Amino acid sequence: MAVFMQSLLSGILIGGVYALIGIGLTLIFGVMRVINFAHGDILMVGMYLTYIAFTWLGIDPFVSVLVTFPLMFLFGGFLQKVFINRVLKAVAQNQILLTIGLGLIMSNTVMLIFTSDYKLISTSYSSSTLKVGGGVSLSTPLLVSFLITATITAALYWFLLKTDTGQAIRATAQDREAATLMGINVKRMSIIAFGLGSALAGTAGALIAPTYYIFPQVGSVFTLKAFVITVLGGMGSVVGAMLGGILIGVTESLSAVYISSGWKDVVVFVLFLLVLLFKPSGLMGKSRT
Amino acid sequence: MLRIEKLNFAYDDLKVLWDVDLEVNEGEIVTVVGANGAGKTTTLKNISRLEKPGSGTITFEGRDLGRMQPHQVVEMGLVQVPEGRRIFPEMTVMENLRMGSYVKATRPDRQKNLDRVFGLFPRLREREKQLGGTMSGGEQQMLAIARGLMANPRLLVLDEPSLGLSPLFVKNIFDIINGINRQGVTILLVEQNVYQSLRISHRAYVMETGRVVLTGTGDELLANDHVKKAFLGM
Ligand SMILES: Nc1ncnc2c1ncn2[C@@H]1O[C@H](COP(=O)(O)OP(=O)(O)O)[C@@H](O)[C@H]1O
Ligand SMILES: [Mg+2]
């Protein structure tokens, strides 16, 4: 029982970070109808920013989120303004090629600067655990990262629901032309949405940096993961991405314990296929007619 | 107030507007009538800069709209309620109305405008928390007009507001449009309900296959033989 609780809780904690990745992708898709295949590479850039902050400036990875978030927001906004805004009306293949290309540029640039060596951030707490009772102990960095994720998600939720800009972003996602007729500058909303999506991905990168290998190609794993999370949750649904992230975190964690860690990705994809078989629009998705 | 001169427009290779001239003076209700596909909606999209004209000029209060972004047009007080209502389906009635006063200059008037539109459409106050997408067609049309009014329009452009409404409601909508005009809002109306719209219009235009073929006062057009034959079934 303790083992079950242990892996369930760990799964939820890691799922929080996955949720952050998924929410970023779903936000970008919701507003732009563009699938961002550079999402994992943006996360990777966030990891390296954290690495730089840690090794060169001695800033703690979790504290560095305060810098990573705004920097990645600006980076994402720049990508949208300079590249993505130009292909919004292009065919899907061209949009996909563009984001894949941007991702390749990011990973190759990072490889030029840092080589493809694996980097590690080892903090005093990297492998420390916290006993929560009942024989269950949780990884401290995972726990901290989950708290940060929850805070960011709550803030984002409030922003999207309660502020004029947040509502305008949702309006743009629901009907771009109608939003334009409200006097909403939809290009600006797209820049903010891509900025936010990138900030979330970059922050996720910062949060996993203390417990993960850092290398230029690490992004591809997370692009795939982000894609699975958002499709599972329902493309464009923020709540769906949250659920999808947690569900995948828990599935990975439980199957690593009860089947084998080599099989956890297989289990995730079987789950993914099963959900799509019975609910093709995803958990929280509406079927588009 | 609004002046369109020699507007030509094509969707890629399909030319749909030919030398359209149209004018709206302050305080008027001006109606554009015409069969399906005549180019009425396309004309309105050019006014709101959702489409960019091939040639011709559109000015609003003397300012050329040719270089403006769509959102800047709204900031000038030229507000369009589009065909098909285009309510934000997953936002509540209240959120939809708040989006109507998204333009910064109109936000201080938000409460005043809310009171005004709830006065016109008491039903919307009851439905405040309901999602836009779950309302009936008539309610959505009320919401669409109310949302337009939240933007403090000086010129309100309405594209087929009576489309798909029950006959009882149609009469209601035209009374409301008339009432809004009396409160000092200039109106440019596109309608297929020719009789009702000409009755409340100061002036009107008839469009056929992308051209303005007839213009006059509402009463003149109601008495016009061509209009009677083509639109009124007489
Ligand atoms: N987005 C579009 N792309 C291509 N053709 C269009 C588009 N919208 C309208 N049209 C065509 O332009 C013509 C005018 O349409 P429209 O302005 O919608 O007419 P109306 O509003 O008077 O019914 C029609 O022939 C229609 O098929
Ligand atoms: Mg039309």
mmCIF file with all atom_site columns, C-alpha atoms in Angstrom, chain B residues 91-179:
data_model
loop_
_atom_site.group_PDB
_atom_site.id
_atom_site.type_symbol
_atom_site.label_atom_id
_atom_site.label_alt_id
_atom_site.label_comp_id
_atom_site.label_asym_id
_atom_site.label_entity_id
_atom_site.label_seq_id
_atom_site.pdbx_PDB_ins_code
_atom_site.Cartn_x
_atom_site.Cartn_y
_atom_site.Cartn_z
_atom_site.occupancy
_atom_site.B_iso_or_equiv
_atom_site.pdbx_formal_charge
_atom_site.auth_seq_id
_atom_site.auth_comp_id
_atom_site.auth_asym_id
_atom_site.auth_atom_id
_atom_site.pdbx_PDB_model_num
ATOM 1  C CA . MET B 1 91  ? -17.904 32.772 -22.436 1.00 0.00 ? 91  MET B CA 1
ATOM 2  C CA . THR B 1 92  ? -20.801 33.823 -20.241 1.00 0.00 ? 92  THR B CA 1
ATOM 3  C CA . VAL B 1 93  ? -23.228 36.543 -21.244 1.00 0.00 ? 93  VAL B CA 1
ATOM 4  C CA . MET B 1 94  ? -21.440 38.902 -18.883 1.00 0.00 ? 94  MET B CA 1
ATOM 5  C CA . GLU B 1 95  ? -18.009 38.028 -20.305 1.00 0.00 ? 95  GLU B CA 1
ATOM 6  C CA . ASN B 1 96  ? -19.298 38.561 -23.829 1.00 0.00 ? 96  ASN B CA 1
ATOM 7  C CA . LEU B 1 97  ? -20.558 41.990 -22.809 1.00 0.00 ? 97  LEU B CA 1
ATOM 8  C CA . ARG B 1 98  ? -17.253 42.815 -21.136 1.00 0.00 ? 98  ARG B CA 1
ATOM 9  C CA . MET B 1 99  ? -15.470 41.969 -24.402 1.00 0.00 ? 99  MET B CA 1
ATOM 10 C CA . GLY B 1 100 ? -17.773 44.483 -26.071 1.00 0.00 ? 100 GLY B CA 1
ATOM 11 C CA . SER B 1 101 ? -16.096 47.192 -24.019 1.00 0.00 ? 101 SER B CA 1
ATOM 12 C CA . TYR B 1 102 ? -12.586 45.869 -24.473 1.00 0.00 ? 102 TYR B CA 1
ATOM 13 C CA . VAL B 1 103 ? -11.417 49.129 -26.081 1.00 0.00 ? 103 VAL B CA 1
ATOM 14 C CA . LYS B 1 104 ? -9.652  51.056 -23.306 1.00 0.00 ? 104 LYS B CA 1
ATOM 15 C CA . ALA B 1 105 ? -11.477 54.337 -23.883 1.00 0.00 ? 105 ALA B CA 1
ATOM 16 C CA . THR B 1 106 ? -14.834 52.604 -23.321 1.00 0.00 ? 106 THR B CA 1
ATOM 17 C CA . ARG B 1 107 ? -13.934 50.765 -20.116 1.00 0.00 ? 107 ARG B CA 1
ATOM 18 C CA . PRO B 1 108 ? -14.760 53.664 -17.778 1.00 0.00 ? 108 PRO B CA 1
ATOM 19 C CA . ASP B 1 109 ? -18.305 53.596 -19.214 1.00 0.00 ? 109 ASP B CA 1
ATOM 20 C CA . ARG B 1 110 ? -18.665 49.860 -18.703 1.00 0.00 ? 110 ARG B CA 1
ATOM 21 C CA . GLN B 1 111 ? -21.170 50.014 -15.838 1.00 0.00 ? 111 GLN B CA 1
ATOM 22 C CA . LYS B 1 112 ? -23.213 52.737 -17.516 1.00 0.00 ? 112 LYS B CA 1
ATOM 23 C CA . ASN B 1 113 ? -23.331 50.745 -20.755 1.00 0.00 ? 113 ASN B CA 1
ATOM 24 C CA . LEU B 1 114 ? -24.247 47.562 -18.906 1.00 0.00 ? 114 LEU B CA 1
ATOM 25 C CA . ASP B 1 115 ? -27.206 49.333 -17.329 1.00 0.00 ? 115 ASP B CA 1
ATOM 26 C CA . ARG B 1 116 ? -28.187 50.639 -20.737 1.00 0.00 ? 116 ARG B CA 1
ATOM 27 C CA . VAL B 1 117 ? -28.123 47.267 -22.508 1.00 0.00 ? 117 VAL B CA 1
ATOM 28 C CA . PHE B 1 118 ? -29.837 45.503 -19.603 1.00 0.00 ? 118 PHE B CA 1
ATOM 29 C CA . GLY B 1 119 ? -32.524 48.184 -19.893 1.00 0.00 ? 119 GLY B CA 1
ATOM 30 C CA . LEU B 1 120 ? -32.938 47.354 -23.592 1.00 0.00 ? 120 LEU B CA 1
ATOM 31 C CA . PHE B 1 121 ? -32.685 43.594 -23.093 1.00 0.00 ? 121 PHE B CA 1
ATOM 32 C CA . PRO B 1 122 ? -33.843 42.621 -19.570 1.00 0.00 ? 122 PRO B CA 1
ATOM 33 C CA . ARG B 1 123 ? -33.569 38.978 -20.619 1.00 0.00 ? 123 ARG B CA 1
ATOM 34 C CA . LEU B 1 124 ? -29.786 39.268 -20.750 1.00 0.00 ? 124 LEU B CA 1
ATOM 35 C CA . ARG B 1 125 ? -29.612 40.259 -17.094 1.00 0.00 ? 125 ARG B CA 1
ATOM 36 C CA . GLU B 1 126 ? -31.440 37.049 -16.162 1.00 0.00 ? 126 GLU B CA 1
ATOM 37 C CA . ARG B 1 127 ? -28.997 35.074 -18.280 1.00 0.00 ? 127 ARG B CA 1
ATOM 38 C CA . GLU B 1 128 ? -25.872 36.853 -17.038 1.00 0.00 ? 128 GLU B CA 1
ATOM 39 C CA . LYS B 1 129 ? -24.043 33.664 -16.054 1.00 0.00 ? 129 LYS B CA 1
ATOM 40 C CA . GLN B 1 130 ? -25.175 31.467 -18.937 1.00 0.00 ? 130 GLN B CA 1
ATOM 41 C CA . LEU B 1 131 ? -22.684 30.452 -21.625 1.00 0.00 ? 131 LEU B CA 1
ATOM 42 C CA . GLY B 1 132 ? -23.247 32.310 -24.889 1.00 0.00 ? 132 GLY B CA 1
ATOM 43 C CA . GLY B 1 133 ? -23.225 29.120 -26.935 1.00 0.00 ? 133 GLY B CA 1
ATOM 44 C CA . THR B 1 134 ? -26.143 27.623 -25.014 1.00 0.00 ? 134 THR B CA 1
ATOM 45 C CA . MET B 1 135 ? -28.607 30.442 -25.718 1.00 0.00 ? 135 MET B CA 1
ATOM 46 C CA . SER B 1 136 ? -31.362 30.462 -28.326 1.00 0.00 ? 136 SER B CA 1
ATOM 47 C CA . GLY B 1 137 ? -30.901 32.251 -31.639 1.00 0.00 ? 137 GLY B CA 1
ATOM 48 C CA . GLY B 1 138 ? -33.017 35.205 -30.553 1.00 0.00 ? 138 GLY B CA 1
ATOM 49 C CA . GLU B 1 139 ? -31.147 35.593 -27.277 1.00 0.00 ? 139 GLU B CA 1
ATOM 50 C CA . GLN B 1 140 ? -27.819 35.391 -29.084 1.00 0.00 ? 140 GLN B CA 1
ATOM 51 C CA . GLN B 1 141 ? -28.916 38.161 -31.423 1.00 0.00 ? 141 GLN B CA 1
ATOM 52 C CA . MET B 1 142 ? -29.851 40.342 -28.453 1.00 0.00 ? 142 MET B CA 1
ATOM 53 C CA . LEU B 1 143 ? -26.466 39.605 -26.927 1.00 0.00 ? 143 LEU B CA 1
ATOM 54 C CA . ALA B 1 144 ? -24.669 40.404 -30.178 1.00 0.00 ? 144 ALA B CA 1
ATOM 55 C CA . ILE B 1 145 ? -26.368 43.791 -30.448 1.00 0.00 ? 145 ILE B CA 1
ATOM 56 C CA . ALA B 1 146 ? -25.851 44.493 -26.747 1.00 0.00 ? 146 ALA B CA 1
ATOM 57 C CA . ARG B 1 147 ? -22.178 43.571 -27.074 1.00 0.00 ? 147 ARG B CA 1
ATOM 58 C CA . GLY B 1 148 ? -21.870 46.026 -29.952 1.00 0.00 ? 148 GLY B CA 1
ATOM 59 C CA . LEU B 1 149 ? -23.463 48.767 -27.864 1.00 0.00 ? 149 LEU B CA 1
ATOM 60 C CA . MET B 1 150 ? -20.943 48.209 -25.063 1.00 0.00 ? 150 MET B CA 1
ATOM 61 C CA . ALA B 1 151 ? -18.297 49.697 -27.381 1.00 0.00 ? 151 ALA B CA 1
ATOM 62 C CA . ASN B 1 152 ? -19.907 53.178 -27.370 1.00 0.00 ? 152 ASN B CA 1
ATOM 63 C CA . PRO B 1 153 ? -20.526 53.063 -31.134 1.00 0.00 ? 153 PRO B CA 1
ATOM 64 C CA . ARG B 1 154 ? -20.952 56.264 -33.079 1.00 0.00 ? 154 ARG B CA 1
ATOM 65 C CA . LEU B 1 155 ? -21.814 54.185 -36.127 1.00 0.00 ? 155 LEU B CA 1
ATOM 66 C CA . LEU B 1 156 ? -23.317 50.753 -35.481 1.00 0.00 ? 156 LEU B CA 1
ATOM 67 C CA . VAL B 1 157 ? -23.150 48.358 -38.424 1.00 0.00 ? 157 VAL B CA 1
ATOM 68 C CA . LEU B 1 158 ? -25.615 45.452 -38.278 1.00 0.00 ? 158 LEU B CA 1
ATOM 69 C CA . ASP B 1 159 ? -25.400 42.512 -40.709 1.00 0.00 ? 159 ASP B CA 1
ATOM 70 C CA . GLU B 1 160 ? -28.759 40.717 -41.007 1.00 0.00 ? 160 GLU B CA 1
ATOM 71 C CA . PRO B 1 161 ? -29.863 40.999 -37.385 1.00 0.00 ? 161 PRO B CA 1
ATOM 72 C CA . SER B 1 162 ? -33.287 39.467 -38.135 1.00 0.00 ? 162 SER B CA 1
ATOM 73 C CA . LEU B 1 163 ? -31.917 36.361 -39.835 1.00 0.00 ? 163 LEU B CA 1
ATOM 74 C CA . GLY B 1 164 ? -33.320 33.158 -38.346 1.00 0.00 ? 164 GLY B CA 1
ATOM 75 C CA . LEU B 1 165 ? -35.539 34.854 -35.772 1.00 0.00 ? 165 LEU B CA 1
ATOM 76 C CA . SER B 1 166 ? -39.179 34.040 -35.117 1.00 0.00 ? 166 SER B CA 1
ATOM 77 C CA . PRO B 1 167 ? -41.623 36.500 -36.760 1.00 0.00 ? 167 PRO B CA 1
ATOM 78 C CA . LEU B 1 168 ? -42.637 37.940 -33.405 1.00 0.00 ? 168 LEU B CA 1
ATOM 79 C CA . PHE B 1 169 ? -39.045 38.606 -32.569 1.00 0.00 ? 169 PHE B CA 1
ATOM 80 C CA . VAL B 1 170 ? -38.276 40.184 -35.933 1.00 0.00 ? 170 VAL B CA 1
ATOM 81 C CA . LYS B 1 171 ? -40.704 43.020 -35.246 1.00 0.00 ? 171 LYS B CA 1
ATOM 82 C CA . ASN B 1 172 ? -39.064 43.428 -31.847 1.00 0.00 ? 172 ASN B CA 1
ATOM 83 C CA . ILE B 1 173 ? -35.553 43.719 -33.300 1.00 0.00 ? 173 ILE B CA 1
ATOM 84 C CA . PHE B 1 174 ? -36.560 46.491 -35.693 1.00 0.00 ? 174 PHE B CA 1
ATOM 85 C CA . ASP B 1 175 ? -38.198 48.432 -32.858 1.00 0.00 ? 175 ASP B CA 1
ATOM 86 C CA . ILE B 1 176 ? -35.006 48.075 -30.864 1.00 0.00 ? 176 ILE B CA 1
ATOM 87 C CA . ILE B 1 177 ? -32.830 49.253 -33.767 1.00 0.00 ? 177 ILE B CA 1
ATOM 88 C CA . ASN B 1 178 ? -35.093 52.250 -34.169 1.00 0.00 ? 178 ASN B CA 1
ATOM 89 C CA . GLY B 1 179 ? -34.803 52.929 -30.439 1.00 0.00 ? 179 GLY B CA 1
#
